[in-house]
Short mmCIF file of C-alpha atoms in Angstrom, two decimals:
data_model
loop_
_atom_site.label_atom_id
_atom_site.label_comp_id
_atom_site.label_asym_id
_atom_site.label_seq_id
_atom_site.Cartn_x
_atom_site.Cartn_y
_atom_site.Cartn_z
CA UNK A 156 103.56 -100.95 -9.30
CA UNK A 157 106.45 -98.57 -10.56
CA UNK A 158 105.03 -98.08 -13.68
CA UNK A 159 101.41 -97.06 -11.76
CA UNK A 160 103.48 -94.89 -9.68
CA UNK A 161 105.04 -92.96 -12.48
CA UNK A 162 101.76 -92.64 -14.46
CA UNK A 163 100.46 -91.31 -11.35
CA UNK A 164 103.10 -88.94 -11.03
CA UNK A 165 103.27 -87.68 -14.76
CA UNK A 166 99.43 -87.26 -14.83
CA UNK A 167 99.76 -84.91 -11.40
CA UNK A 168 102.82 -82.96 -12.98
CA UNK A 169 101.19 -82.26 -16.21
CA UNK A 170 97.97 -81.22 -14.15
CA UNK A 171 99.79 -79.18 -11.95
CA UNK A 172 102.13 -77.30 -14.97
CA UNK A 173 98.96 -76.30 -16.52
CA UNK A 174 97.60 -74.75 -13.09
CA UNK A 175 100.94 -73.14 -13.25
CA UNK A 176 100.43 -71.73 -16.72
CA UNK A 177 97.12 -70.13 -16.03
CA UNK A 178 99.01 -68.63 -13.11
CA UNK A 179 101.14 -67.00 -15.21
CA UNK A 180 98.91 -65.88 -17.35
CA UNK A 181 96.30 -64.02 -14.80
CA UNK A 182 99.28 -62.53 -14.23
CA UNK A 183 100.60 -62.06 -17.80
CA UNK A 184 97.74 -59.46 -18.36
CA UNK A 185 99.29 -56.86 -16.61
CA UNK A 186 102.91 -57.06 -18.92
CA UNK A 187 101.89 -54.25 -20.94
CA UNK A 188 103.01 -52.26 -18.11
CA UNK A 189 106.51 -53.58 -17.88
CA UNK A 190 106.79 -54.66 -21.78
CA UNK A 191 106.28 -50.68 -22.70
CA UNK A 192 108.50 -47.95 -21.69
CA UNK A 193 106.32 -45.87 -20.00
CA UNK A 194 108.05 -42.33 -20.40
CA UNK A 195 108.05 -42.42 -24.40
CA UNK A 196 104.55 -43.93 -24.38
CA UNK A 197 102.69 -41.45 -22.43
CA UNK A 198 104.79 -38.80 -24.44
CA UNK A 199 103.20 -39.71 -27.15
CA UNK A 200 99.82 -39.65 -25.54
CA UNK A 201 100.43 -36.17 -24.80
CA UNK A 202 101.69 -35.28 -28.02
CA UNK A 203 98.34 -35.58 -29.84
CA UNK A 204 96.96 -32.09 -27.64
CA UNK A 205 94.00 -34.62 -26.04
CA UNK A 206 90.97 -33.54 -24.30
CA UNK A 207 91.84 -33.31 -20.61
CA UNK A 208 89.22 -36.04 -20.34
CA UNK A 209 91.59 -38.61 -21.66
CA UNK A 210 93.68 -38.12 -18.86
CA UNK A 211 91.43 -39.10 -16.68
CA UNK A 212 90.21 -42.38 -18.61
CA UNK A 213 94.17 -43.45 -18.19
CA UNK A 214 94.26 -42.59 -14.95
CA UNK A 215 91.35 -44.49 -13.66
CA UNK A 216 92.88 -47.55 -16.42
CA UNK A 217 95.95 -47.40 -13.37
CA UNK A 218 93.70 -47.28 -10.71
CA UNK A 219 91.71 -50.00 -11.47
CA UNK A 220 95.06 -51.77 -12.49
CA UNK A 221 95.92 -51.50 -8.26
CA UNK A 222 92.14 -52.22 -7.25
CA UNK A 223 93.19 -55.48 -9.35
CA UNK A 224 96.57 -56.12 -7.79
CA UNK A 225 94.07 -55.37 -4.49
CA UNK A 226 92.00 -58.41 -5.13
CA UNK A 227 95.06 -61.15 -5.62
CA UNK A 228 95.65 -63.01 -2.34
CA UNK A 229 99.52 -63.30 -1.16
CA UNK A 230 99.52 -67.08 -1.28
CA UNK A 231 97.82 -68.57 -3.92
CA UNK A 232 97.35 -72.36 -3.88
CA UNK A 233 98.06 -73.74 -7.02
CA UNK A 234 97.47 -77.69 -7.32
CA UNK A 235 99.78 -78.96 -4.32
CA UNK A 236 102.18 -76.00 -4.25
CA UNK A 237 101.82 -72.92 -2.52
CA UNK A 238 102.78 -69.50 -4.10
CA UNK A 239 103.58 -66.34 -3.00
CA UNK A 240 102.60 -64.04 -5.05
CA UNK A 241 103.47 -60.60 -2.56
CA UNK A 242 106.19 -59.74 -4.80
CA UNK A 243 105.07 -60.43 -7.86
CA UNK A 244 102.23 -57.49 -6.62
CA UNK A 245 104.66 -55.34 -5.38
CA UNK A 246 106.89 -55.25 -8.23
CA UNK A 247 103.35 -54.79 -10.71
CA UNK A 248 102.22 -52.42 -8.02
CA UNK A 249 105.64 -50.12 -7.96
CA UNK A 250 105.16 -49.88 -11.92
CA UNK A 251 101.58 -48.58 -11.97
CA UNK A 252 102.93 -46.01 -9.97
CA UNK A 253 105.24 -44.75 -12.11
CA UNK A 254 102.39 -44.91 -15.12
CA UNK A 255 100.09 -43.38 -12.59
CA UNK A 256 102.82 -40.54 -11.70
CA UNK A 257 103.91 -39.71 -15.19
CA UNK A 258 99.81 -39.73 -16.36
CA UNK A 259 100.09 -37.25 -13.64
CA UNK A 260 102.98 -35.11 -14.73
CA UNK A 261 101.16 -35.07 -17.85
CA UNK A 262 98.60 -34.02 -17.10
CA UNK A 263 99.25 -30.94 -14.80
CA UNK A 264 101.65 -29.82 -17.96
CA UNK A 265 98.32 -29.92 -19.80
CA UNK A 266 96.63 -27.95 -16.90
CA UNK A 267 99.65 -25.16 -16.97
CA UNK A 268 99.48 -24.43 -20.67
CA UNK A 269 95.60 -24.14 -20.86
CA UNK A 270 96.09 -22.08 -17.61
CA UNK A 271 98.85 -20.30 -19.28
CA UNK A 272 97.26 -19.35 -22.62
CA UNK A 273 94.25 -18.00 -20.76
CA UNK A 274 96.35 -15.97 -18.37
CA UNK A 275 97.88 -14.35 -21.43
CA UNK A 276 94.49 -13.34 -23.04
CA UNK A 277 93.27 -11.83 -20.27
CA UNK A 278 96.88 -9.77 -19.93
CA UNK A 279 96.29 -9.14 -23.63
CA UNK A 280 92.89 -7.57 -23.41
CA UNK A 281 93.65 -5.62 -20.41
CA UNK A 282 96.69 -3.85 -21.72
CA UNK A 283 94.41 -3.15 -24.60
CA UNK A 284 91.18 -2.21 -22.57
CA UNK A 285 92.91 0.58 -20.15
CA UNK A 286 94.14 2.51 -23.10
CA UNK A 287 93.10 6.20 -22.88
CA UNK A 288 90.06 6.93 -25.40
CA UNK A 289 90.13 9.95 -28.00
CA UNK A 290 88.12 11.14 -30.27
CA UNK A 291 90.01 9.60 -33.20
CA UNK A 292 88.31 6.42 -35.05
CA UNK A 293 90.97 4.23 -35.32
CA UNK A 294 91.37 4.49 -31.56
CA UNK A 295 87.40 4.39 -30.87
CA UNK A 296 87.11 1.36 -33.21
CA UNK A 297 90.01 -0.80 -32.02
CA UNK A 298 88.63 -0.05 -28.66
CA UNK A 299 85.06 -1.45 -29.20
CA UNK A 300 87.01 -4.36 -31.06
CA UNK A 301 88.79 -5.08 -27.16
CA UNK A 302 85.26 -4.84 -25.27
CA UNK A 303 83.90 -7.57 -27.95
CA UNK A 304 87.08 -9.50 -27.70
CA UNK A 305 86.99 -9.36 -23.99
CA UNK A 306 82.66 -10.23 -23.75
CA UNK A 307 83.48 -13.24 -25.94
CA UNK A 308 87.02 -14.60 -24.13
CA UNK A 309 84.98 -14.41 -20.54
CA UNK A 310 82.72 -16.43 -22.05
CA UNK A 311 84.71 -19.20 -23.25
CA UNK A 312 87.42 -18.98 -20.64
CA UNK A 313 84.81 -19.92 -18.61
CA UNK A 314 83.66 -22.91 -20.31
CA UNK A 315 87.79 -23.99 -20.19
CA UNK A 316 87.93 -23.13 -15.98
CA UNK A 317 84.76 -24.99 -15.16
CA UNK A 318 86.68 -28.46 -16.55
CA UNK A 319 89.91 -27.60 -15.08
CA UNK A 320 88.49 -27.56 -12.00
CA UNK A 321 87.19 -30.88 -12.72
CA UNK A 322 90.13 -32.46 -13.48
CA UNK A 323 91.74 -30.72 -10.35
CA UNK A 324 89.14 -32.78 -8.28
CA UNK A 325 90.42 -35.98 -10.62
CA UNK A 326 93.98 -34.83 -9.71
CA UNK A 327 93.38 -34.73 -5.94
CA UNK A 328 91.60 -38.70 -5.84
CA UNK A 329 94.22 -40.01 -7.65
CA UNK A 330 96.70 -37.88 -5.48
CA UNK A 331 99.36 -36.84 -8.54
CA UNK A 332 100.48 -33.24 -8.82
CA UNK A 333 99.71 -30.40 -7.13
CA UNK A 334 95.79 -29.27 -7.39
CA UNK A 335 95.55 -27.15 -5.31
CA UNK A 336 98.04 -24.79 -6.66
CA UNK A 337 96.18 -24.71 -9.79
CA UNK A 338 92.72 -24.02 -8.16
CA UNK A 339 94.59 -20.99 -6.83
CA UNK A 340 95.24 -19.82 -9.98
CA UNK A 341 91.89 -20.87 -11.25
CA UNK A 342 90.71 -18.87 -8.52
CA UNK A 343 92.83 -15.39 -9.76
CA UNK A 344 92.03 -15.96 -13.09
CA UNK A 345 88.57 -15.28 -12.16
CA UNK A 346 89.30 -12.17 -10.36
CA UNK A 347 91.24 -11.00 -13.40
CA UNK A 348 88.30 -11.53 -15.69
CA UNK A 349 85.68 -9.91 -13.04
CA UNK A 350 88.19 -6.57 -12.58
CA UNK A 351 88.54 -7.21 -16.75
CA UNK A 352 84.72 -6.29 -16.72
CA UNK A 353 84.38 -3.41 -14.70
CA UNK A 354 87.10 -1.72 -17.00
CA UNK A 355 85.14 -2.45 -19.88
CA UNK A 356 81.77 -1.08 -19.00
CA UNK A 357 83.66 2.10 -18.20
CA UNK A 358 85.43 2.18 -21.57
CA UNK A 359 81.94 1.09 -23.02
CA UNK A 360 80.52 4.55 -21.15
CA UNK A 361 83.42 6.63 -22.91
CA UNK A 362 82.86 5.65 -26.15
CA UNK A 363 79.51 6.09 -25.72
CA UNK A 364 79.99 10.08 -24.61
CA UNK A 365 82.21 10.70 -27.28
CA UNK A 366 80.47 8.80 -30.37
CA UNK A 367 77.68 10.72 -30.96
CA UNK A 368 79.77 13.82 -31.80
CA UNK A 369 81.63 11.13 -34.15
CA UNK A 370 78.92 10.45 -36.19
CA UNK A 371 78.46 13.69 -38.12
CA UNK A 372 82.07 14.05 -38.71
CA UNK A 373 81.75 10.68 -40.18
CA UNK A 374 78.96 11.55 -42.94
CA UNK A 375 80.84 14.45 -43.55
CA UNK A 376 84.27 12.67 -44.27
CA UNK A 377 82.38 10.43 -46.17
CA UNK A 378 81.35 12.75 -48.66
CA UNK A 379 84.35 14.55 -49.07
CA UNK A 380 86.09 11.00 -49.76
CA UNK A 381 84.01 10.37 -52.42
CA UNK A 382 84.79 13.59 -53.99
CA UNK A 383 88.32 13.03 -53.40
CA UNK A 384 87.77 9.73 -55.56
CA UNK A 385 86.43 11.20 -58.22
CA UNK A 386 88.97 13.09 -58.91
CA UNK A 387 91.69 10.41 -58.42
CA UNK A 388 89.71 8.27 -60.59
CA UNK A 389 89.85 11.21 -63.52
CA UNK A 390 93.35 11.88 -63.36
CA UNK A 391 93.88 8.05 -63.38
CA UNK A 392 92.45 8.42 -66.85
CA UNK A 393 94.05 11.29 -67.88
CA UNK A 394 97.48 10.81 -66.65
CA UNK A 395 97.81 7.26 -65.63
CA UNK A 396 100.23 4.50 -66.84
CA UNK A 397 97.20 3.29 -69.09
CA UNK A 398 97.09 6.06 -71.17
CA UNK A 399 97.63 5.40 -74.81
CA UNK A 400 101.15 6.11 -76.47
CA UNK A 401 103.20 6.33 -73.42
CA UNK A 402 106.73 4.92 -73.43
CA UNK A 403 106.90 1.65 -70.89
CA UNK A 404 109.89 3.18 -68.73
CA UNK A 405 106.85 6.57 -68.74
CA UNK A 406 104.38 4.54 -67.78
CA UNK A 407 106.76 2.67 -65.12
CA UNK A 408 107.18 6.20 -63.67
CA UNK A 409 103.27 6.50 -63.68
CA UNK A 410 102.50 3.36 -62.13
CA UNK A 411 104.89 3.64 -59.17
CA UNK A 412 103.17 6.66 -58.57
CA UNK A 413 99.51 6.12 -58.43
CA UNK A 414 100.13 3.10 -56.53
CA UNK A 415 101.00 5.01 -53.75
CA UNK A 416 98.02 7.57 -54.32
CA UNK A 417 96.24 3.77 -54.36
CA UNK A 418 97.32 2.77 -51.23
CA UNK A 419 96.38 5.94 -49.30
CA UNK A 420 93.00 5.70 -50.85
CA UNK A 421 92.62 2.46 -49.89
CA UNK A 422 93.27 2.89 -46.74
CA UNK A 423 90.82 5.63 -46.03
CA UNK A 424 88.18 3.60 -47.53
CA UNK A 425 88.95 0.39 -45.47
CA UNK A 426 88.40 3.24 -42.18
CA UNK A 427 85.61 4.48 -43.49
CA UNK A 428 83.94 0.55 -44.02
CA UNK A 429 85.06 0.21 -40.88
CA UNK A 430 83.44 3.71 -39.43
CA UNK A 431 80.09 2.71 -40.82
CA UNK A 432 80.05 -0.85 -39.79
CA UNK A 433 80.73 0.40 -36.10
CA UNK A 434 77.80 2.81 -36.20
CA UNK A 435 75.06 0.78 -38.25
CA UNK A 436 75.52 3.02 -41.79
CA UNK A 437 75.31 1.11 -44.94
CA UNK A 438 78.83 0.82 -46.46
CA UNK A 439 79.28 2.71 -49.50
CA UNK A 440 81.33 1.42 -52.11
CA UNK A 441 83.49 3.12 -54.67
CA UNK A 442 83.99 0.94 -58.32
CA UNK A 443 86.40 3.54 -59.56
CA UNK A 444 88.79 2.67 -56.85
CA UNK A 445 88.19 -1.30 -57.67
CA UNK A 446 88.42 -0.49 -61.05
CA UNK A 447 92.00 1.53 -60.46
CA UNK A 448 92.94 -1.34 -57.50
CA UNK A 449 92.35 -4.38 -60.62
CA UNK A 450 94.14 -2.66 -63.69
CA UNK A 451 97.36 -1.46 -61.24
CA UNK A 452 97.62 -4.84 -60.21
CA UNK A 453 97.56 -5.90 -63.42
CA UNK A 454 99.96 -3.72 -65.03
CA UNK A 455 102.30 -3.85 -61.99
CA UNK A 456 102.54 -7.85 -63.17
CA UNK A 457 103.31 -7.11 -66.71
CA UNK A 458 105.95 -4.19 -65.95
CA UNK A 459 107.75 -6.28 -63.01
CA UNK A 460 108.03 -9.11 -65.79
CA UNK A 461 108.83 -6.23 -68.29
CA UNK A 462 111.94 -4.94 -65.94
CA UNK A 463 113.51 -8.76 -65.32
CA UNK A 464 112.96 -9.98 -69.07
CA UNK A 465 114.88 -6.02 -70.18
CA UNK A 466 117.71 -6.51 -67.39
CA UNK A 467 118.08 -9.97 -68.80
CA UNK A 468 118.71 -9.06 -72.22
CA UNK A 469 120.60 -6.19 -71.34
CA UNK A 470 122.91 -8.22 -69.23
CA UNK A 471 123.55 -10.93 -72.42
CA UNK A 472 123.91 -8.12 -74.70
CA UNK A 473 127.03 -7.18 -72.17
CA UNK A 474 128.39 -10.85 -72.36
CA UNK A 475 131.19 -12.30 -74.03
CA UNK A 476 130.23 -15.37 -76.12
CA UNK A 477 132.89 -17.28 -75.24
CA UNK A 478 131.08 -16.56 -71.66
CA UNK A 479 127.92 -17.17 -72.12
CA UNK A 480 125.84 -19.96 -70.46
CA UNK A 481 123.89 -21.46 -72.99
CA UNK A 482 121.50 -24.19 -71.23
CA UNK A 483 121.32 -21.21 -68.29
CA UNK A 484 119.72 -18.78 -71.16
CA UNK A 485 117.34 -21.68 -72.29
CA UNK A 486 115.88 -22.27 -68.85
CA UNK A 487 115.69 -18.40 -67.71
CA UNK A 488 113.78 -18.11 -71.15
CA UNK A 489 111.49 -20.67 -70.46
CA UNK A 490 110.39 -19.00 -66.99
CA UNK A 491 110.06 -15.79 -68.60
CA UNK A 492 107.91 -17.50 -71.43
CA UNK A 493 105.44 -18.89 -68.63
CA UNK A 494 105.42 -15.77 -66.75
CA UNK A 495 104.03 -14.19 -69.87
CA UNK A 496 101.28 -17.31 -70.19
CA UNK A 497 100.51 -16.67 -66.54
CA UNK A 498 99.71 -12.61 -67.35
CA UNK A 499 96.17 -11.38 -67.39
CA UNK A 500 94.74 -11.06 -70.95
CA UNK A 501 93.41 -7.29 -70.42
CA UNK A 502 97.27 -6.59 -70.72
CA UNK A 503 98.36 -8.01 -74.07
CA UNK A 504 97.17 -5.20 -76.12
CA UNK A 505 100.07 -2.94 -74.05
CA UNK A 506 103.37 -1.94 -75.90
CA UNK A 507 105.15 -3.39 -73.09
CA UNK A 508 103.78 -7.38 -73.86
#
């Protein structure tokens, strides 16, 4: 009769330690929220610059973590014991909130730096927009440059508000941050963009008074530029660095010296591209100046290398053997031997190489 009795009792333990272990385990589920450390984890999450969407996802993942913790009676009957399970939910329940309050935090850093950024562009543009307008190019053109820069950014700074304001409405159900203080900026931002476009169709109106007078001045400066390129381009032939017989420390001379002409040049040209882009011409080009902008470039390589390999040998020529660095001179002459490999091949035929 013992031995029935302890059978008896053996079988009912067993049965009631595996009632105990699934238990534990419909509770075990939730350890990932205890297991991790919450702070560095959803640092991370932010880290990766996620959609604003994502947010959302994790904080529904709490939510539904409590509508769980919701369901779970307070005294669970398990076999012939009785458990009480209120803490064990209250404990799970405090931790979600800290997940569910950092998601939060988060978040609404996510919310300020969008907000941020597009608070900036709109300063930006405006600073830009409410500049005076002359009748000089450079001012005309960077101005139509702002009124495109400020059509597009209304554009897509709308398509960036319309979501925030979503996930203001996600902020305010799940009750983290402080929405509404970022609808109120929301809110400005759109006033700043409206008062943005009433200062650009003005500015759009002054430009348009003033451009038509531009236009012949334009034709006419384009003409005498390519007069004035003509001639550059001739006395680049006549007196330039590539003319034939010149010293290299001459042609040094030359070089520095037309490459400033160059630049000038260039510089008118890339305002005159930009002149007739603005006002529908077709862009004229100029292959003398390409021609002058490729062989400078060129020769300004092999006369750079020409200077440091000279300097070089000058500077051994001035040292002592006895002070002289023998594996240094090897490897310095085995750069300058690749920098001459690396030199165009329209240079070679030059006294210089």
């Amino acid at each position: 009769e013992i031995v029935k009795h302890i059978l008896l009792l053996t079988g009912g333990v067993y049965g009631l330690r595996k009632l105990i272990d699934e238990f534990v385990i419909s509770v075990s589920r939730f350890s990932y929220l205890w297991t991790k450390d919450y702070k560095t984890a959803i640092k991370q999450f932010a880290s990766k610059n996620r959609p604003l969407e994502h947010y959302e996802e994790e904080l529904n993942g709490c939510q539904a973590v409590a509508d769980e913790l919701g369901i779970l009676q307070d005294i669970c009957i398990v076999g012939c014991l009785s458990v009480d399970s209120q803490p064990v939910k209250e404990s799970i329940g405090r931790v979600v909130l800290q997940w569910r309050s950092q998601y939060g935090k988060a978040l609404g850093n996510a919310v300020e730096e969008r907000l941020t950024f597009l608070y900036d562009k709109v300063e930006s543009i405006t600073k830009k927009a409410v500049l005076p307008t002359t009748e000089d190019f450079t001012v005309i053109k960077d101005q139509l440059d702002t009124l495109h820069e400020a059509h597009h950014w209304e554009w897509l700074s709308e398509t960036q508000l319309l979501p925030l304001e979503d996930i203001c409405a996600v902020m305010e159900h799940h009750q983290v941050q402080r929405p509404t203080e970022y609808m109120d900026r929301i809110y400005d931002l759109r006033a700043k963009w409206k008062r943005l476009r009433v200062v650009a169709v003005e500015k759009r109106e002054q430009v348009t008074k003033i451009q038509h007078c531009y236009k012949q001045d334009l034709l006419l400066s384009v003409q005498k530029f390519g007069v004035e390129v003509q001639c550059f381009h001739n006395d680049y032939i006549a007196n330039g660095p590539s003319v034939t017989g010149i010293s290299p420390p001459e042609a040094i001379e030359r070089l520095k010296r037309f490459q400033r002409i160059l630049q000038d040049k260039l510089r008118h040209w890339e305002l005159h591209m930009g002149a007739e882009e603005v006002f529908g011409y077709e862009q004229h080009t100029y292959p003398e100046l390409a021609f002058i902008t490729r062989e400078v470039a060129s020769l300004d390589k092999l006369y750079t290398l020409y200077l440091s390999v000279t300097g070089r040998i000058d500077h051994f020529i001035d040292t002592l053997w006895k002070n002289l660095q023998i594996k240094s001179c090897v490897e310095e002459f085995a750069k300058m031997q690749e920098q001459i490999k690396r030199l165009p091949p329209s240079v070679k035929h030059w006294p210089a190489y």
